[in-house]
């Protein structure tokens, strides 16, 4: 059963993550390519893996706040998908393909680096 505390933690983390994503969108020029979405997805992939491996003893509440709430609202698969479809239907097929390759490839790299950095920090 979901508790009111769990709902509050996810909502609070989600509010912070959404505001952070919005803020990056205001400062990163995405007029030619969806750089803001790309940026938040790489940062989020790194942070998710880093936190997971650096701080292995987190409580359920902390995980709900950070992973489900904050990072879940910060990163955005739906915006990435919409950006890609928009590029494709605007005739920017190569940019749509590049968006898929860069997001998929570099988010995996970001998560891998985050994992190794987290393991390193945890072992210190």
Short mmCIF file of N, CA and C in Angstrom, two decimals:
data_model
loop_
_atom_site.label_atom_id
_atom_site.label_comp_id
_atom_site.label_asym_id
_atom_site.label_seq_id
_atom_site.Cartn_x
_atom_site.Cartn_y
_atom_site.Cartn_z
N UNK A 1 0.84 -1.18 0.00
CA UNK A 1 0.00 0.00 0.00
C UNK A 1 0.89 1.25 0.00
N UNK A 2 0.56 2.17 -0.85
CA UNK A 2 1.30 3.43 -0.92
C UNK A 2 0.87 4.32 0.24
N UNK A 3 1.87 4.86 0.93
CA UNK A 3 1.57 5.71 2.08
C UNK A 3 1.55 7.19 1.66
N UNK A 4 0.91 8.04 2.45
CA UNK A 4 0.94 9.47 2.16
C UNK A 4 2.37 10.03 2.14
N UNK A 5 3.24 9.51 2.99
CA UNK A 5 4.64 9.96 3.01
C UNK A 5 5.32 9.63 1.69
N UNK A 6 5.09 8.43 1.16
CA UNK A 6 5.69 8.04 -0.12
C UNK A 6 5.19 8.94 -1.24
N UNK A 7 3.91 9.24 -1.25
CA UNK A 7 3.35 10.13 -2.27
C UNK A 7 3.99 11.51 -2.17
N UNK A 8 4.13 12.01 -0.96
CA UNK A 8 4.74 13.32 -0.75
C UNK A 8 6.20 13.35 -1.21
N UNK A 9 6.95 12.30 -0.91
CA UNK A 9 8.36 12.24 -1.32
C UNK A 9 8.50 12.22 -2.84
N UNK A 10 7.68 11.42 -3.53
CA UNK A 10 7.72 11.37 -4.99
C UNK A 10 7.30 12.71 -5.57
N UNK A 11 6.25 13.31 -5.02
CA UNK A 11 5.76 14.60 -5.52
C UNK A 11 6.80 15.70 -5.32
N UNK A 12 7.43 15.74 -4.16
CA UNK A 12 8.43 16.76 -3.87
C UNK A 12 9.65 16.59 -4.79
N UNK A 13 10.14 15.36 -4.90
CA UNK A 13 11.26 15.10 -5.81
C UNK A 13 10.88 15.43 -7.25
N UNK A 14 9.67 15.06 -7.65
CA UNK A 14 9.21 15.34 -9.00
C UNK A 14 9.12 16.83 -9.28
N UNK A 15 8.66 17.60 -8.31
CA UNK A 15 8.57 19.05 -8.49
C UNK A 15 9.96 19.65 -8.69
N UNK A 16 10.91 19.21 -7.89
CA UNK A 16 12.28 19.72 -8.01
C UNK A 16 12.88 19.31 -9.36
N UNK A 17 12.71 18.05 -9.74
CA UNK A 17 13.25 17.57 -11.01
C UNK A 17 12.65 18.29 -12.20
N UNK A 18 11.35 18.53 -12.16
CA UNK A 18 10.68 19.22 -13.27
C UNK A 18 11.17 20.67 -13.39
N UNK A 19 11.35 21.34 -12.27
CA UNK A 19 11.85 22.72 -12.29
C UNK A 19 13.29 22.76 -12.81
N UNK A 20 14.10 21.80 -12.41
CA UNK A 20 15.48 21.73 -12.93
C UNK A 20 15.48 21.51 -14.44
N UNK A 21 14.63 20.60 -14.93
CA UNK A 21 14.55 20.35 -16.37
C UNK A 21 14.10 21.60 -17.11
N UNK A 22 13.07 22.26 -16.59
CA UNK A 22 12.58 23.50 -17.18
C UNK A 22 13.68 24.55 -17.23
N UNK A 23 14.45 24.67 -16.15
CA UNK A 23 15.52 25.66 -16.07
C UNK A 23 16.59 25.40 -17.13
N UNK A 24 16.98 24.16 -17.28
CA UNK A 24 17.97 23.84 -18.31
C UNK A 24 17.42 24.17 -19.69
N UNK A 25 16.14 23.89 -19.90
CA UNK A 25 15.51 24.21 -21.17
C UNK A 25 15.52 25.69 -21.49
N UNK A 26 15.56 26.53 -20.47
CA UNK A 26 15.59 27.98 -20.68
C UNK A 26 16.99 28.48 -21.06
N UNK A 27 18.01 27.73 -20.69
CA UNK A 27 19.38 28.19 -20.91
C UNK A 27 20.11 27.49 -22.05
N UNK A 28 19.56 26.38 -22.53
CA UNK A 28 20.22 25.62 -23.59
C UNK A 28 19.47 25.85 -24.89
N UNK A 29 20.18 26.32 -25.91
CA UNK A 29 19.56 26.60 -27.21
C UNK A 29 19.20 25.30 -27.91
N UNK A 30 17.91 25.11 -28.13
CA UNK A 30 17.43 23.91 -28.81
C UNK A 30 16.73 24.25 -30.12
N UNK A 31 17.08 25.39 -30.70
CA UNK A 31 16.39 25.81 -31.93
C UNK A 31 16.75 24.94 -33.13
N UNK A 32 17.94 24.40 -33.18
CA UNK A 32 18.36 23.57 -34.30
C UNK A 32 18.40 22.08 -33.98
N UNK A 33 18.51 21.77 -32.70
CA UNK A 33 18.62 20.38 -32.25
C UNK A 33 18.16 20.35 -30.80
N UNK A 34 17.48 19.29 -30.36
CA UNK A 34 16.95 19.25 -29.00
C UNK A 34 18.04 19.04 -27.93
N UNK A 35 18.95 20.03 -27.82
CA UNK A 35 20.07 19.91 -26.89
C UNK A 35 19.64 19.87 -25.44
N UNK A 36 18.57 20.57 -25.08
CA UNK A 36 18.14 20.58 -23.68
C UNK A 36 17.70 19.19 -23.23
N UNK A 37 16.90 18.52 -24.04
CA UNK A 37 16.46 17.16 -23.72
C UNK A 37 17.66 16.23 -23.65
N UNK A 38 18.55 16.36 -24.61
CA UNK A 38 19.77 15.56 -24.67
C UNK A 38 20.59 15.76 -23.39
N UNK A 39 20.74 17.01 -22.97
CA UNK A 39 21.52 17.34 -21.78
C UNK A 39 20.92 16.72 -20.52
N UNK A 40 19.62 16.90 -20.32
CA UNK A 40 19.02 16.37 -19.09
C UNK A 40 19.04 14.85 -19.07
N UNK A 41 18.89 14.22 -20.23
CA UNK A 41 18.90 12.76 -20.25
C UNK A 41 20.28 12.19 -19.92
N UNK A 42 21.34 12.83 -20.40
CA UNK A 42 22.69 12.36 -20.07
C UNK A 42 23.00 12.61 -18.59
N UNK A 43 22.70 13.80 -18.11
CA UNK A 43 22.94 14.10 -16.69
C UNK A 43 22.14 13.14 -15.81
N UNK A 44 20.88 12.92 -16.16
CA UNK A 44 20.03 12.03 -15.38
C UNK A 44 20.52 10.59 -15.39
N UNK A 45 20.97 10.13 -16.55
CA UNK A 45 21.50 8.76 -16.64
C UNK A 45 22.73 8.59 -15.77
N UNK A 46 23.62 9.58 -15.82
CA UNK A 46 24.82 9.54 -14.98
C UNK A 46 24.43 9.56 -13.50
N UNK A 47 23.58 10.49 -13.12
CA UNK A 47 23.22 10.65 -11.70
C UNK A 47 22.50 9.42 -11.15
N UNK A 48 21.62 8.84 -11.94
CA UNK A 48 20.89 7.65 -11.48
C UNK A 48 21.88 6.54 -11.14
N UNK A 49 22.80 6.27 -12.06
CA UNK A 49 23.77 5.19 -11.82
C UNK A 49 24.75 5.56 -10.71
N UNK A 50 25.23 6.80 -10.71
CA UNK A 50 26.19 7.22 -9.68
C UNK A 50 25.59 7.07 -8.28
N UNK A 51 24.42 7.62 -8.09
CA UNK A 51 23.79 7.57 -6.76
C UNK A 51 23.50 6.12 -6.36
N UNK A 52 23.01 5.33 -7.32
CA UNK A 52 22.67 3.94 -7.02
C UNK A 52 23.88 3.15 -6.53
N UNK A 53 25.04 3.39 -7.16
CA UNK A 53 26.22 2.61 -6.80
C UNK A 53 27.07 3.26 -5.72
N UNK A 54 27.00 4.57 -5.55
CA UNK A 54 27.78 5.24 -4.51
C UNK A 54 27.12 5.12 -3.14
N UNK A 55 25.82 5.06 -3.14
CA UNK A 55 25.07 5.05 -1.88
C UNK A 55 24.13 3.85 -1.87
N UNK A 56 24.69 2.68 -1.66
CA UNK A 56 23.92 1.44 -1.79
C UNK A 56 22.97 1.18 -0.64
N UNK A 57 23.13 1.83 0.47
CA UNK A 57 22.28 1.55 1.63
C UNK A 57 21.11 2.51 1.80
N UNK A 58 20.65 3.11 0.71
CA UNK A 58 19.57 4.09 0.81
C UNK A 58 18.25 3.46 1.23
N UNK A 59 17.50 4.21 1.98
CA UNK A 59 16.17 3.76 2.39
C UNK A 59 15.20 3.84 1.21
N UNK A 60 14.08 3.16 1.34
CA UNK A 60 13.03 3.22 0.32
C UNK A 60 12.60 4.67 0.10
N UNK A 61 12.47 5.41 1.17
CA UNK A 61 12.02 6.80 1.07
C UNK A 61 13.00 7.64 0.26
N UNK A 62 14.28 7.46 0.50
CA UNK A 62 15.29 8.21 -0.25
C UNK A 62 15.27 7.83 -1.72
N UNK A 63 15.13 6.54 -2.00
CA UNK A 63 15.06 6.09 -3.40
C UNK A 63 13.82 6.65 -4.09
N UNK A 64 12.70 6.67 -3.40
CA UNK A 64 11.48 7.23 -3.99
C UNK A 64 11.67 8.71 -4.32
N UNK A 65 12.25 9.45 -3.39
CA UNK A 65 12.48 10.88 -3.60
C UNK A 65 13.44 11.12 -4.77
N UNK A 66 14.59 10.44 -4.75
CA UNK A 66 15.63 10.69 -5.75
C UNK A 66 15.32 10.07 -7.11
N UNK A 67 15.03 8.77 -7.14
CA UNK A 67 14.90 8.07 -8.41
C UNK A 67 13.54 8.27 -9.06
N UNK A 68 12.48 7.94 -8.34
CA UNK A 68 11.14 8.04 -8.90
C UNK A 68 10.73 9.50 -9.07
N UNK A 69 11.03 10.32 -8.06
CA UNK A 69 10.63 11.71 -8.10
C UNK A 69 11.57 12.61 -8.88
N UNK A 70 12.71 12.95 -8.27
CA UNK A 70 13.61 13.95 -8.84
C UNK A 70 14.16 13.55 -10.21
N UNK A 71 14.84 12.43 -10.29
CA UNK A 71 15.46 12.05 -11.57
C UNK A 71 14.39 11.62 -12.58
N UNK A 72 13.32 11.00 -12.10
CA UNK A 72 12.23 10.62 -13.00
C UNK A 72 11.60 11.81 -13.68
N UNK A 73 11.42 12.91 -12.96
CA UNK A 73 10.84 14.12 -13.55
C UNK A 73 11.88 14.92 -14.33
N UNK A 74 13.14 14.80 -13.94
CA UNK A 74 14.21 15.54 -14.61
C UNK A 74 14.47 15.00 -16.01
N UNK A 75 14.57 13.70 -16.14
CA UNK A 75 14.80 13.10 -17.46
C UNK A 75 13.46 12.91 -18.16
N UNK A 76 13.51 12.72 -19.47
CA UNK A 76 12.24 12.65 -20.17
C UNK A 76 12.32 11.89 -21.48
N UNK A 77 11.83 10.69 -21.46
CA UNK A 77 11.78 9.89 -22.67
C UNK A 77 10.70 10.41 -23.62
N UNK A 78 9.60 10.88 -23.07
CA UNK A 78 8.51 11.34 -23.93
C UNK A 78 8.91 12.58 -24.73
N UNK A 79 9.65 13.50 -24.12
CA UNK A 79 10.11 14.68 -24.86
C UNK A 79 11.13 14.28 -25.91
N UNK A 80 12.02 13.39 -25.56
CA UNK A 80 13.00 12.87 -26.53
C UNK A 80 12.28 12.28 -27.74
N UNK A 81 11.25 11.48 -27.50
CA UNK A 81 10.51 10.84 -28.58
C UNK A 81 9.80 11.87 -29.43
N UNK A 82 9.14 12.83 -28.80
CA UNK A 82 8.43 13.87 -29.53
C UNK A 82 9.40 14.73 -30.34
N UNK A 83 10.55 15.07 -29.77
CA UNK A 83 11.58 15.82 -30.50
C UNK A 83 12.01 15.06 -31.75
N UNK A 84 12.25 13.77 -31.60
CA UNK A 84 12.71 12.94 -32.72
C UNK A 84 11.66 12.87 -33.82
N UNK A 85 10.42 12.64 -33.46
CA UNK A 85 9.33 12.58 -34.45
C UNK A 85 9.18 13.94 -35.13
N UNK A 86 9.28 15.01 -34.36
CA UNK A 86 9.18 16.35 -34.94
C UNK A 86 10.28 16.62 -35.95
N UNK A 87 11.51 16.26 -35.62
CA UNK A 87 12.61 16.42 -36.57
C UNK A 87 12.36 15.62 -37.84
N UNK A 88 11.92 14.39 -37.68
CA UNK A 88 11.67 13.52 -38.83
C UNK A 88 10.61 14.12 -39.75
N UNK A 89 9.49 14.53 -39.19
CA UNK A 89 8.41 15.06 -40.01
C UNK A 89 8.66 16.47 -40.52
N UNK A 90 9.66 17.15 -39.96
CA UNK A 90 10.08 18.45 -40.50
C UNK A 90 11.11 18.27 -41.61
N UNK A 91 11.36 17.03 -42.01
CA UNK A 91 12.30 16.75 -43.08
C UNK A 91 13.75 16.71 -42.63
N UNK A 92 13.98 16.75 -41.34
CA UNK A 92 15.35 16.71 -40.79
C UNK A 92 15.66 15.28 -40.37
N UNK A 93 15.65 14.40 -41.35
CA UNK A 93 15.78 12.96 -41.08
C UNK A 93 17.13 12.65 -40.45
N UNK A 94 18.21 13.23 -40.96
CA UNK A 94 19.53 12.92 -40.39
C UNK A 94 19.63 13.42 -38.96
N UNK A 95 19.00 14.57 -38.64
CA UNK A 95 19.03 15.06 -37.27
C UNK A 95 18.19 14.17 -36.35
N UNK A 96 17.09 13.64 -36.87
CA UNK A 96 16.27 12.71 -36.08
C UNK A 96 17.09 11.46 -35.75
N UNK A 97 17.77 10.93 -36.76
CA UNK A 97 18.61 9.75 -36.54
C UNK A 97 19.75 10.04 -35.58
N UNK A 98 20.37 11.20 -35.74
CA UNK A 98 21.46 11.60 -34.85
C UNK A 98 20.95 11.73 -33.41
N UNK A 99 19.75 12.28 -33.25
CA UNK A 99 19.17 12.42 -31.92
C UNK A 99 19.00 11.06 -31.25
N UNK A 100 18.53 10.08 -31.99
CA UNK A 100 18.35 8.72 -31.44
C UNK A 100 19.71 8.13 -31.06
N UNK A 101 20.67 8.23 -31.97
CA UNK A 101 21.99 7.63 -31.73
C UNK A 101 22.69 8.30 -30.55
N UNK A 102 22.68 9.64 -30.53
CA UNK A 102 23.36 10.35 -29.44
C UNK A 102 22.70 10.10 -28.09
N UNK A 103 21.38 10.19 -28.04
CA UNK A 103 20.69 9.97 -26.76
C UNK A 103 20.90 8.55 -26.27
N UNK A 104 20.67 7.58 -27.13
CA UNK A 104 20.81 6.18 -26.70
C UNK A 104 22.26 5.89 -26.32
N UNK A 105 23.18 6.25 -27.19
CA UNK A 105 24.58 5.94 -26.95
C UNK A 105 25.17 6.66 -25.75
N UNK A 106 24.99 7.97 -25.69
CA UNK A 106 25.64 8.73 -24.63
C UNK A 106 24.93 8.60 -23.28
N UNK A 107 23.64 8.30 -23.28
CA UNK A 107 22.98 8.05 -21.99
C UNK A 107 23.48 6.74 -21.40
N UNK A 108 23.72 5.75 -22.24
CA UNK A 108 24.30 4.49 -21.75
C UNK A 108 25.72 4.74 -21.24
N UNK A 109 26.49 5.52 -21.98
CA UNK A 109 27.84 5.87 -21.53
C UNK A 109 27.78 6.64 -20.22
N UNK A 110 26.86 7.60 -20.12
CA UNK A 110 26.70 8.36 -18.88
C UNK A 110 26.37 7.47 -17.70
N UNK A 111 25.48 6.50 -17.91
CA UNK A 111 25.12 5.57 -16.84
C UNK A 111 26.31 4.69 -16.46
N UNK A 112 27.09 4.26 -17.46
CA UNK A 112 28.25 3.42 -17.17
C UNK A 112 29.30 4.20 -16.38
N UNK A 113 29.55 5.44 -16.78
CA UNK A 113 30.51 6.28 -16.04
C UNK A 113 30.00 6.54 -14.64
N UNK A 114 28.70 6.80 -14.52
CA UNK A 114 28.10 7.01 -13.20
C UNK A 114 28.24 5.80 -12.31
N UNK A 115 28.06 4.62 -12.90
CA UNK A 115 28.20 3.37 -12.14
C UNK A 115 29.62 3.24 -11.61
N UNK A 116 30.59 3.41 -12.49
CA UNK A 116 31.99 3.27 -12.07
C UNK A 116 32.37 4.34 -11.05
N UNK A 117 31.91 5.57 -11.25
CA UNK A 117 32.20 6.64 -10.30
C UNK A 117 31.55 6.35 -8.95
N UNK A 118 30.33 5.83 -8.98
CA UNK A 118 29.65 5.47 -7.74
C UNK A 118 30.36 4.37 -6.99
N UNK A 119 30.80 3.35 -7.71
CA UNK A 119 31.55 2.25 -7.08
C UNK A 119 32.85 2.78 -6.49
N UNK A 120 33.51 3.68 -7.22
CA UNK A 120 34.76 4.27 -6.73
C UNK A 120 34.51 5.05 -5.43
N UNK A 121 33.48 5.89 -5.43
CA UNK A 121 33.16 6.70 -4.24
C UNK A 121 32.78 5.80 -3.07
N UNK A 122 32.00 4.76 -3.34
CA UNK A 122 31.58 3.85 -2.28
C UNK A 122 32.77 3.10 -1.67
N UNK A 123 33.80 2.87 -2.49
CA UNK A 123 34.97 2.13 -2.01
C UNK A 123 35.99 3.00 -1.30
N UNK A 124 35.79 4.30 -1.28
CA UNK A 124 36.76 5.22 -0.65
C UNK A 124 36.73 5.11 0.85
#
